[in-house]
Every structure is written in C-alpha cells, then in structure tokens.
PDB file of C-alpha atoms and ligand atoms in Angstrom:
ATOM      1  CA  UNK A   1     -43.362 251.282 220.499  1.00  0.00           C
ATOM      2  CA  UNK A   2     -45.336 251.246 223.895  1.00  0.00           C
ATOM      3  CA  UNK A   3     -47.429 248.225 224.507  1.00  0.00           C
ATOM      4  CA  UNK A   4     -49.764 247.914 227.254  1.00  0.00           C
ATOM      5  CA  UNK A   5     -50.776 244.757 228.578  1.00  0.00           C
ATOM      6  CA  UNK A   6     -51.863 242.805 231.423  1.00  0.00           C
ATOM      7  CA  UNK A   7     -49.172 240.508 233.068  1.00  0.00           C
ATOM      8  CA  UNK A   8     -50.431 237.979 236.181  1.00  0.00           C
ATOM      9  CA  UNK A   9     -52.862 240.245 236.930  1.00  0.00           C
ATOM     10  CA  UNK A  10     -50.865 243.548 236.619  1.00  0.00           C
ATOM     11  CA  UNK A  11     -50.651 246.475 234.021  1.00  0.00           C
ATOM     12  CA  UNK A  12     -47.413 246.465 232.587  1.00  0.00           C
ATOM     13  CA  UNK A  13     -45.962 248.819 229.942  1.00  0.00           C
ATOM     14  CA  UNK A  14     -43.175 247.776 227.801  1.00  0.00           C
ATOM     15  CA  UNK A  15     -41.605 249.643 225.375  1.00  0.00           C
ATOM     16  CA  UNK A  16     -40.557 247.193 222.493  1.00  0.00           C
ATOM     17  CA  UNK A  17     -39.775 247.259 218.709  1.00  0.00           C
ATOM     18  CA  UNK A  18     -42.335 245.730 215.967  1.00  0.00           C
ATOM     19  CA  UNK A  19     -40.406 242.017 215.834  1.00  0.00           C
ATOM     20  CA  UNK A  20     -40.131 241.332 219.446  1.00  0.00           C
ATOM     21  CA  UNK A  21     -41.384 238.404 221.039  1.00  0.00           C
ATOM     22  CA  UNK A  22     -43.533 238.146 224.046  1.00  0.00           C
ATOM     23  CA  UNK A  23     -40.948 235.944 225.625  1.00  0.00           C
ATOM     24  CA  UNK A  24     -38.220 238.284 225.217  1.00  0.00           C
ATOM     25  CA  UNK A  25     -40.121 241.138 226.838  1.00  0.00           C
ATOM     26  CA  UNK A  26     -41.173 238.994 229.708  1.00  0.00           C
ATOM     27  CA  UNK A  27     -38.413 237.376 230.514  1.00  0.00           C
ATOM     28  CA  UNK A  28     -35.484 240.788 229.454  1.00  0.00           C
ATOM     29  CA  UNK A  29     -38.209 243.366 230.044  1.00  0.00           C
ATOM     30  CA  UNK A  30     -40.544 242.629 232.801  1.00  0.00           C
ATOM     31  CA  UNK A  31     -38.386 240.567 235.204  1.00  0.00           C
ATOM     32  CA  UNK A  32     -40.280 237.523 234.609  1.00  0.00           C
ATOM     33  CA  UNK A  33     -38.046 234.797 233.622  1.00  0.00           C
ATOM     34  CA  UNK A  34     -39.641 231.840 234.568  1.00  0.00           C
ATOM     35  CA  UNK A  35     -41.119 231.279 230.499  1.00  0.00           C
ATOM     36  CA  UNK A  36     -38.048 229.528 229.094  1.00  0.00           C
ATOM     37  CA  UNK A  37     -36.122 229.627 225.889  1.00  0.00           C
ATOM     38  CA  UNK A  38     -35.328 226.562 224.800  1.00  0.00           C
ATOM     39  CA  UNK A  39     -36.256 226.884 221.085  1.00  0.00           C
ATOM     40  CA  UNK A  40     -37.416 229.893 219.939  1.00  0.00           C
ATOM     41  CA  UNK A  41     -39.380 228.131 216.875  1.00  0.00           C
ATOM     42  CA  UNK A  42     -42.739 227.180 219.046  1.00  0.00           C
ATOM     43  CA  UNK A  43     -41.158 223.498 218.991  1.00  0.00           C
ATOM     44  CA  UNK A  44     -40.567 222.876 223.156  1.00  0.00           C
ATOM     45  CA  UNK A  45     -43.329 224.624 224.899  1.00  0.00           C
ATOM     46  CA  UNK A  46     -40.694 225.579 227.396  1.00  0.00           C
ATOM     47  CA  UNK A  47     -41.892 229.150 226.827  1.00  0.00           C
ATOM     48  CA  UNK A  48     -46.106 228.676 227.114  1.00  0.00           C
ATOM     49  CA  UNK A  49     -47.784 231.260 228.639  1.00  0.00           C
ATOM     50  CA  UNK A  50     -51.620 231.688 228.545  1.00  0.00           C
ATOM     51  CA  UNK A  51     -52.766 234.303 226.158  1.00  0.00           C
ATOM     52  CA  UNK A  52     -56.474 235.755 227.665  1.00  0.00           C
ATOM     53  CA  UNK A  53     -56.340 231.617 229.109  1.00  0.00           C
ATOM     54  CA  UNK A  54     -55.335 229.984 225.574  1.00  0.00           C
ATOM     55  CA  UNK A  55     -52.105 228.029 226.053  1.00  0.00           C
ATOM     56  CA  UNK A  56     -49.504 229.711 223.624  1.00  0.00           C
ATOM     57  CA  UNK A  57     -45.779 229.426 223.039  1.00  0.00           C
ATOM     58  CA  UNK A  58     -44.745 233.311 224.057  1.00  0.00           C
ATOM     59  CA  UNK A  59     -41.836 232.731 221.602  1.00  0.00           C
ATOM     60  CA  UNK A  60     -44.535 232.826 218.601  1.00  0.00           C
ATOM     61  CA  UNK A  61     -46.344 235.553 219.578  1.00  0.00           C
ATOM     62  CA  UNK A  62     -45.440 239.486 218.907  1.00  0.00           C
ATOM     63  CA  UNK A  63     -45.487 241.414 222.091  1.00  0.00           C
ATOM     64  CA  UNK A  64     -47.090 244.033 220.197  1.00  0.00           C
ATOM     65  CA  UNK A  65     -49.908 241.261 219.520  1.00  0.00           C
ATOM     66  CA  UNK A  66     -50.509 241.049 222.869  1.00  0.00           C
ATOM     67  CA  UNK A  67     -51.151 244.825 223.658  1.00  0.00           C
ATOM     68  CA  UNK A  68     -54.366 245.182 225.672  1.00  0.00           C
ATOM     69  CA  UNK A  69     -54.621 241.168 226.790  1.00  0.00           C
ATOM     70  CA  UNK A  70     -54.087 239.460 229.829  1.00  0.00           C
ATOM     71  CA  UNK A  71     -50.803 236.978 229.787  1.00  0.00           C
ATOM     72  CA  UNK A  72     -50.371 234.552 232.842  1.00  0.00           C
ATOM     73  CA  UNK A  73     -46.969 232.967 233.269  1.00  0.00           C
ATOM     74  CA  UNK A  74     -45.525 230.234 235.937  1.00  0.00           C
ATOM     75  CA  UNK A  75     -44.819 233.364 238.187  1.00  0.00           C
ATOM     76  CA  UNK A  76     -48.764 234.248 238.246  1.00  0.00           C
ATOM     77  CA  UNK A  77     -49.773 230.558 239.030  1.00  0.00           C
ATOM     78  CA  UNK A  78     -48.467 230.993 242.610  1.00  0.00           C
ATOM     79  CA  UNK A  79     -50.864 232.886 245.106  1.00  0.00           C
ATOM     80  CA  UNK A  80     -50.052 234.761 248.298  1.00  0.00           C
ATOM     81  CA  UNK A  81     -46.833 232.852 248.396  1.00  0.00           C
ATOM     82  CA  UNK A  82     -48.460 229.446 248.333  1.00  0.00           C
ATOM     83  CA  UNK A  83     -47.185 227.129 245.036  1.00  0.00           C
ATOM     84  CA  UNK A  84     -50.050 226.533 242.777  1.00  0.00           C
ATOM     85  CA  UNK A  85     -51.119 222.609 243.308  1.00  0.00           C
ATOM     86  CA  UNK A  86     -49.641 221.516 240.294  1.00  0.00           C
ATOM     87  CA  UNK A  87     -46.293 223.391 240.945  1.00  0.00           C
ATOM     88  CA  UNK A  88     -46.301 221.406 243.658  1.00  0.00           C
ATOM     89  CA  UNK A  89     -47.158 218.047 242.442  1.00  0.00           C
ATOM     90  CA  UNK A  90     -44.048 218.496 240.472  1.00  0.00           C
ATOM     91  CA  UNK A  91     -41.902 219.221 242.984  1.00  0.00           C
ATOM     92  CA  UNK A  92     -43.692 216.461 245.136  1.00  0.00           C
ATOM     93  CA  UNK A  93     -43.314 213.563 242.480  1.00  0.00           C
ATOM     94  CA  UNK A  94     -39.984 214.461 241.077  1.00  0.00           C
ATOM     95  CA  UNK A  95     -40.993 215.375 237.646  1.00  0.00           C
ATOM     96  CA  UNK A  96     -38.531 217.817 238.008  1.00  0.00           C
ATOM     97  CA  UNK A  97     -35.002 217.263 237.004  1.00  0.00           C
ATOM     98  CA  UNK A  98     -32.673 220.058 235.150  1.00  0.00           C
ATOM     99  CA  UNK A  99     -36.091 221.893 235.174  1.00  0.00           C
ATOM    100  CA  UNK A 100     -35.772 223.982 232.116  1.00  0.00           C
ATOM    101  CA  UNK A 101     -39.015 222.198 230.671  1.00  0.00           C
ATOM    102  CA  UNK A 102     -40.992 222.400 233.816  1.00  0.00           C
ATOM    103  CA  UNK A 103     -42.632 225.499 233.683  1.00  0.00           C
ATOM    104  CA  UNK A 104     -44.201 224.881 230.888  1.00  0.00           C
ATOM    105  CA  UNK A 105     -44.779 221.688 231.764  1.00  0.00           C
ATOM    106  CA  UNK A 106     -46.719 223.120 235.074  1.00  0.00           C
ATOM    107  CA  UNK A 107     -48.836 225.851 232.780  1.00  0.00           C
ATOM    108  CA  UNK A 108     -49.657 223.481 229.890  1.00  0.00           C
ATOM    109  CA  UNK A 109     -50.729 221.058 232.946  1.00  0.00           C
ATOM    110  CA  UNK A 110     -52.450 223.811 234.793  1.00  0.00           C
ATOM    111  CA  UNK A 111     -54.860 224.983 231.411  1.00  0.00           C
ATOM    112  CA  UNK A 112     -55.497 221.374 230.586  1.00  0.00           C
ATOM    113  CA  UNK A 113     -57.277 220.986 234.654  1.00  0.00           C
ATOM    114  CA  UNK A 114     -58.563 223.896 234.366  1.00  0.00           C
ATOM    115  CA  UNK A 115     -61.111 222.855 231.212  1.00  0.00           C
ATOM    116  CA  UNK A 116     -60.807 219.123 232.170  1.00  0.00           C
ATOM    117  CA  UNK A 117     -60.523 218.711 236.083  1.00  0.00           C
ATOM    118  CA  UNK A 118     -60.213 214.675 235.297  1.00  0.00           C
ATOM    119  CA  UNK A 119     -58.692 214.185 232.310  1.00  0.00           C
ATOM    120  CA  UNK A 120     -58.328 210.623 230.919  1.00  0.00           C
ATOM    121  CA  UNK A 121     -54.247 209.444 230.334  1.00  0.00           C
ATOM    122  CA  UNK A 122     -54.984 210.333 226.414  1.00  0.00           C
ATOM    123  CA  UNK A 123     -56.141 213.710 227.495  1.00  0.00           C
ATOM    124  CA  UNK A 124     -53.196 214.085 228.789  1.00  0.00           C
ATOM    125  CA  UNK A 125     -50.692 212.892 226.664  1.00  0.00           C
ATOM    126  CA  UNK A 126     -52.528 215.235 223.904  1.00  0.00           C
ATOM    127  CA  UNK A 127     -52.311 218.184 226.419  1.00  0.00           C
ATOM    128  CA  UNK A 128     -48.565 218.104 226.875  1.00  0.00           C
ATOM    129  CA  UNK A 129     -47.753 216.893 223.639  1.00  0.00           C
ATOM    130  CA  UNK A 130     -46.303 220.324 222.768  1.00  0.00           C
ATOM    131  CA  UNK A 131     -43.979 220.128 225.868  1.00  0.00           C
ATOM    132  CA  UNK A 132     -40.272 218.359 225.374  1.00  0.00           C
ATOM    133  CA  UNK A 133     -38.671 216.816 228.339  1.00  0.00           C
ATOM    134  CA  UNK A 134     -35.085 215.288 227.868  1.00  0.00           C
ATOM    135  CA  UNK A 135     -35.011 213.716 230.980  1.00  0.00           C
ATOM    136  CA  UNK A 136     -37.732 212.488 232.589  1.00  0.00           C
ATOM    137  CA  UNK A 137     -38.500 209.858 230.661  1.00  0.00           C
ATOM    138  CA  UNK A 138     -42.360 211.776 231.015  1.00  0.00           C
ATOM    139  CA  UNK A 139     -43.733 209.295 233.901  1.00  0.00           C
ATOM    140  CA  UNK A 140     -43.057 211.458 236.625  1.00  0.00           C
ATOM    141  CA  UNK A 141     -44.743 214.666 234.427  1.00  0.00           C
ATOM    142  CA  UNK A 142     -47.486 212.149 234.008  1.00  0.00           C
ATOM    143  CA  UNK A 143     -47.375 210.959 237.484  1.00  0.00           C
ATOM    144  CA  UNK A 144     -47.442 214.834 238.820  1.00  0.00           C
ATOM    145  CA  UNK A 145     -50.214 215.483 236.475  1.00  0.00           C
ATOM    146  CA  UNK A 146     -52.792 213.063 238.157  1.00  0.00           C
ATOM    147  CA  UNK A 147     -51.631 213.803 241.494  1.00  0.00           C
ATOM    148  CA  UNK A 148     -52.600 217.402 240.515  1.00  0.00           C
ATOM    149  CA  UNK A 149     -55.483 216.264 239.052  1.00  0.00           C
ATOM    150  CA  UNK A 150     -58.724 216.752 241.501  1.00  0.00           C
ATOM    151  CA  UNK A 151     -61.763 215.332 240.318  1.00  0.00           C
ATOM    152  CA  UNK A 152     -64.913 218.055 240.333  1.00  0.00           C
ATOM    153  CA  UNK A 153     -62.949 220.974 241.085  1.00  0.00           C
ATOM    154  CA  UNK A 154     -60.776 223.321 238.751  1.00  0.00           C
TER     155      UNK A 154
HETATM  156  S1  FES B   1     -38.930 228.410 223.207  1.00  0.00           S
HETATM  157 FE1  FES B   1     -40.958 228.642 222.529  1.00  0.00          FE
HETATM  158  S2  FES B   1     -41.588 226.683 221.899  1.00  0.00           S
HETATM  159 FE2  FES B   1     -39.474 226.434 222.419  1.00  0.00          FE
HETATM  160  S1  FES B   2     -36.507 218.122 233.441  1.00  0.00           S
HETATM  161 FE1  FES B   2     -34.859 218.566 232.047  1.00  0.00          FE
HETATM  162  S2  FES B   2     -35.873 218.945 230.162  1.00  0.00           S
HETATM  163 FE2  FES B   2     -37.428 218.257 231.469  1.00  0.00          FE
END
C-alpha cells in the first residue's frame, strides 16, 4: 500500500505492506537511518522518533499508522547544517560512546526541553527512562542533558 506522510518536514511516499514498521520504512525506505534497531520490542528507545511531537518508539508503530502525520527523526533535529544543541552537548560531554543509543538518547532529550526547558534531575531520569545505554554508565547522558538544558527558552 501507498502511505503518505510527513518526514522532517518533507512529504514522503512509501509504498509498504500492512505489518511494516515505521522504523523499517525510515531507515530501508526513506534513507533515514539514524532511528536505530536495537530491539524491535519498544524495550531500548534506540528507535524514538516523534509522532506529530509525541516521543514514540518507530519500532511499535505501523507505518501505515502514520499515513498523513508528521514524524521527526535525529536527521530533522539538525538545521541548515548546524547540529541541534543537544546533538551537540553529546558530542561535547562525551555521552557518546559506541553510539547506537544516542540518537534516541538526543530526541527523547530534545522532546523532554522542549515541554520542560529546566527540568529537575527526576524529570530527567523519568524522561529517558525508556532509553538503554550499555556504556555510559548514564552520567555523561545526564551531564549532556543539562548542558543542553537552557533555562526560559525551548
Ligand atoms: S528498537 Fe524500538 S524500542 Fe528498541
Ligand atoms: S553509547 Fe553505546 S549503548 Fe549507549
């Protein structure tokens, strides 16, 4: 089937069968494989996405689900070549190691300052709790999160 839908800010058209993921059709379909696949049962949040700005694992949700809304992934954080600032507060306080959690470390992060532009450390920790790291120990994803963090603005 056709699905229409709106990916970092684009129309794209994907032609997909009934069962298939939204993270398979970004990431095999639409050349966007920065969402990873770590799981595939909505247990790592190495595949979140925002659905019309809700934080969802794109491994739970049907691409055909998602026909007519607008999807951002890490790709559409980035503007006019310049890193979104909490792309680069990961890169800038080594919360980055083999990476494969980090984007959706950085989109989780990015939703959460979006609604709260200060969260408190047990905002936080609730924000990313859907997001497994094996080897960060989380205190540089913590670390990268309040550097991001920028009180008053979004
Ligand atoms: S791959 Fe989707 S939650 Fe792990
Ligand atoms: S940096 Fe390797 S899983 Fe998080």
């Amino acid at each position: 089937m056709k699905v229409e839908l709106t990916v970092n800010g684009e129309r794209r058209e994907a032609d997909v069968w009934g069962g298939e993921s939204l993270l398979f059709t970004l990431r095999e379909e639409l050349a966007l494989p920065g969402s990873k696949n770590a799981c595939e049962q909505g247990e790592c949040g190495s595949c979140s996405v925002l659905l019309d700005g809700t934080l969802v694992c794109a491994c739970l949700v049907l691409t055909a689900q998602a026909e007519g809304h607008e999807i951002v992934t890490v790709e559409g954080l980035a503007r006019d070549g310049q890193l979104h600032r909490v792309q680069e507060a990961f890169a800038e306080t080594g919360a980055v190691q083999c990476g494969f959690c980090t984007p959706g470390l950085v989109v989780a992060t990015a939703a959460l300052l979006e609604r709260r532009p200060d969260p408190s450390d047990d905002e936080i920790r609730e924000a990313l709790s859907g997001n497994l790291c094996r080897c960060t120990g989380y205190q540089k994803i913590f670390d990268a999160v309040r550097a991001a963090a920028a009180p008053g603005t979004s």
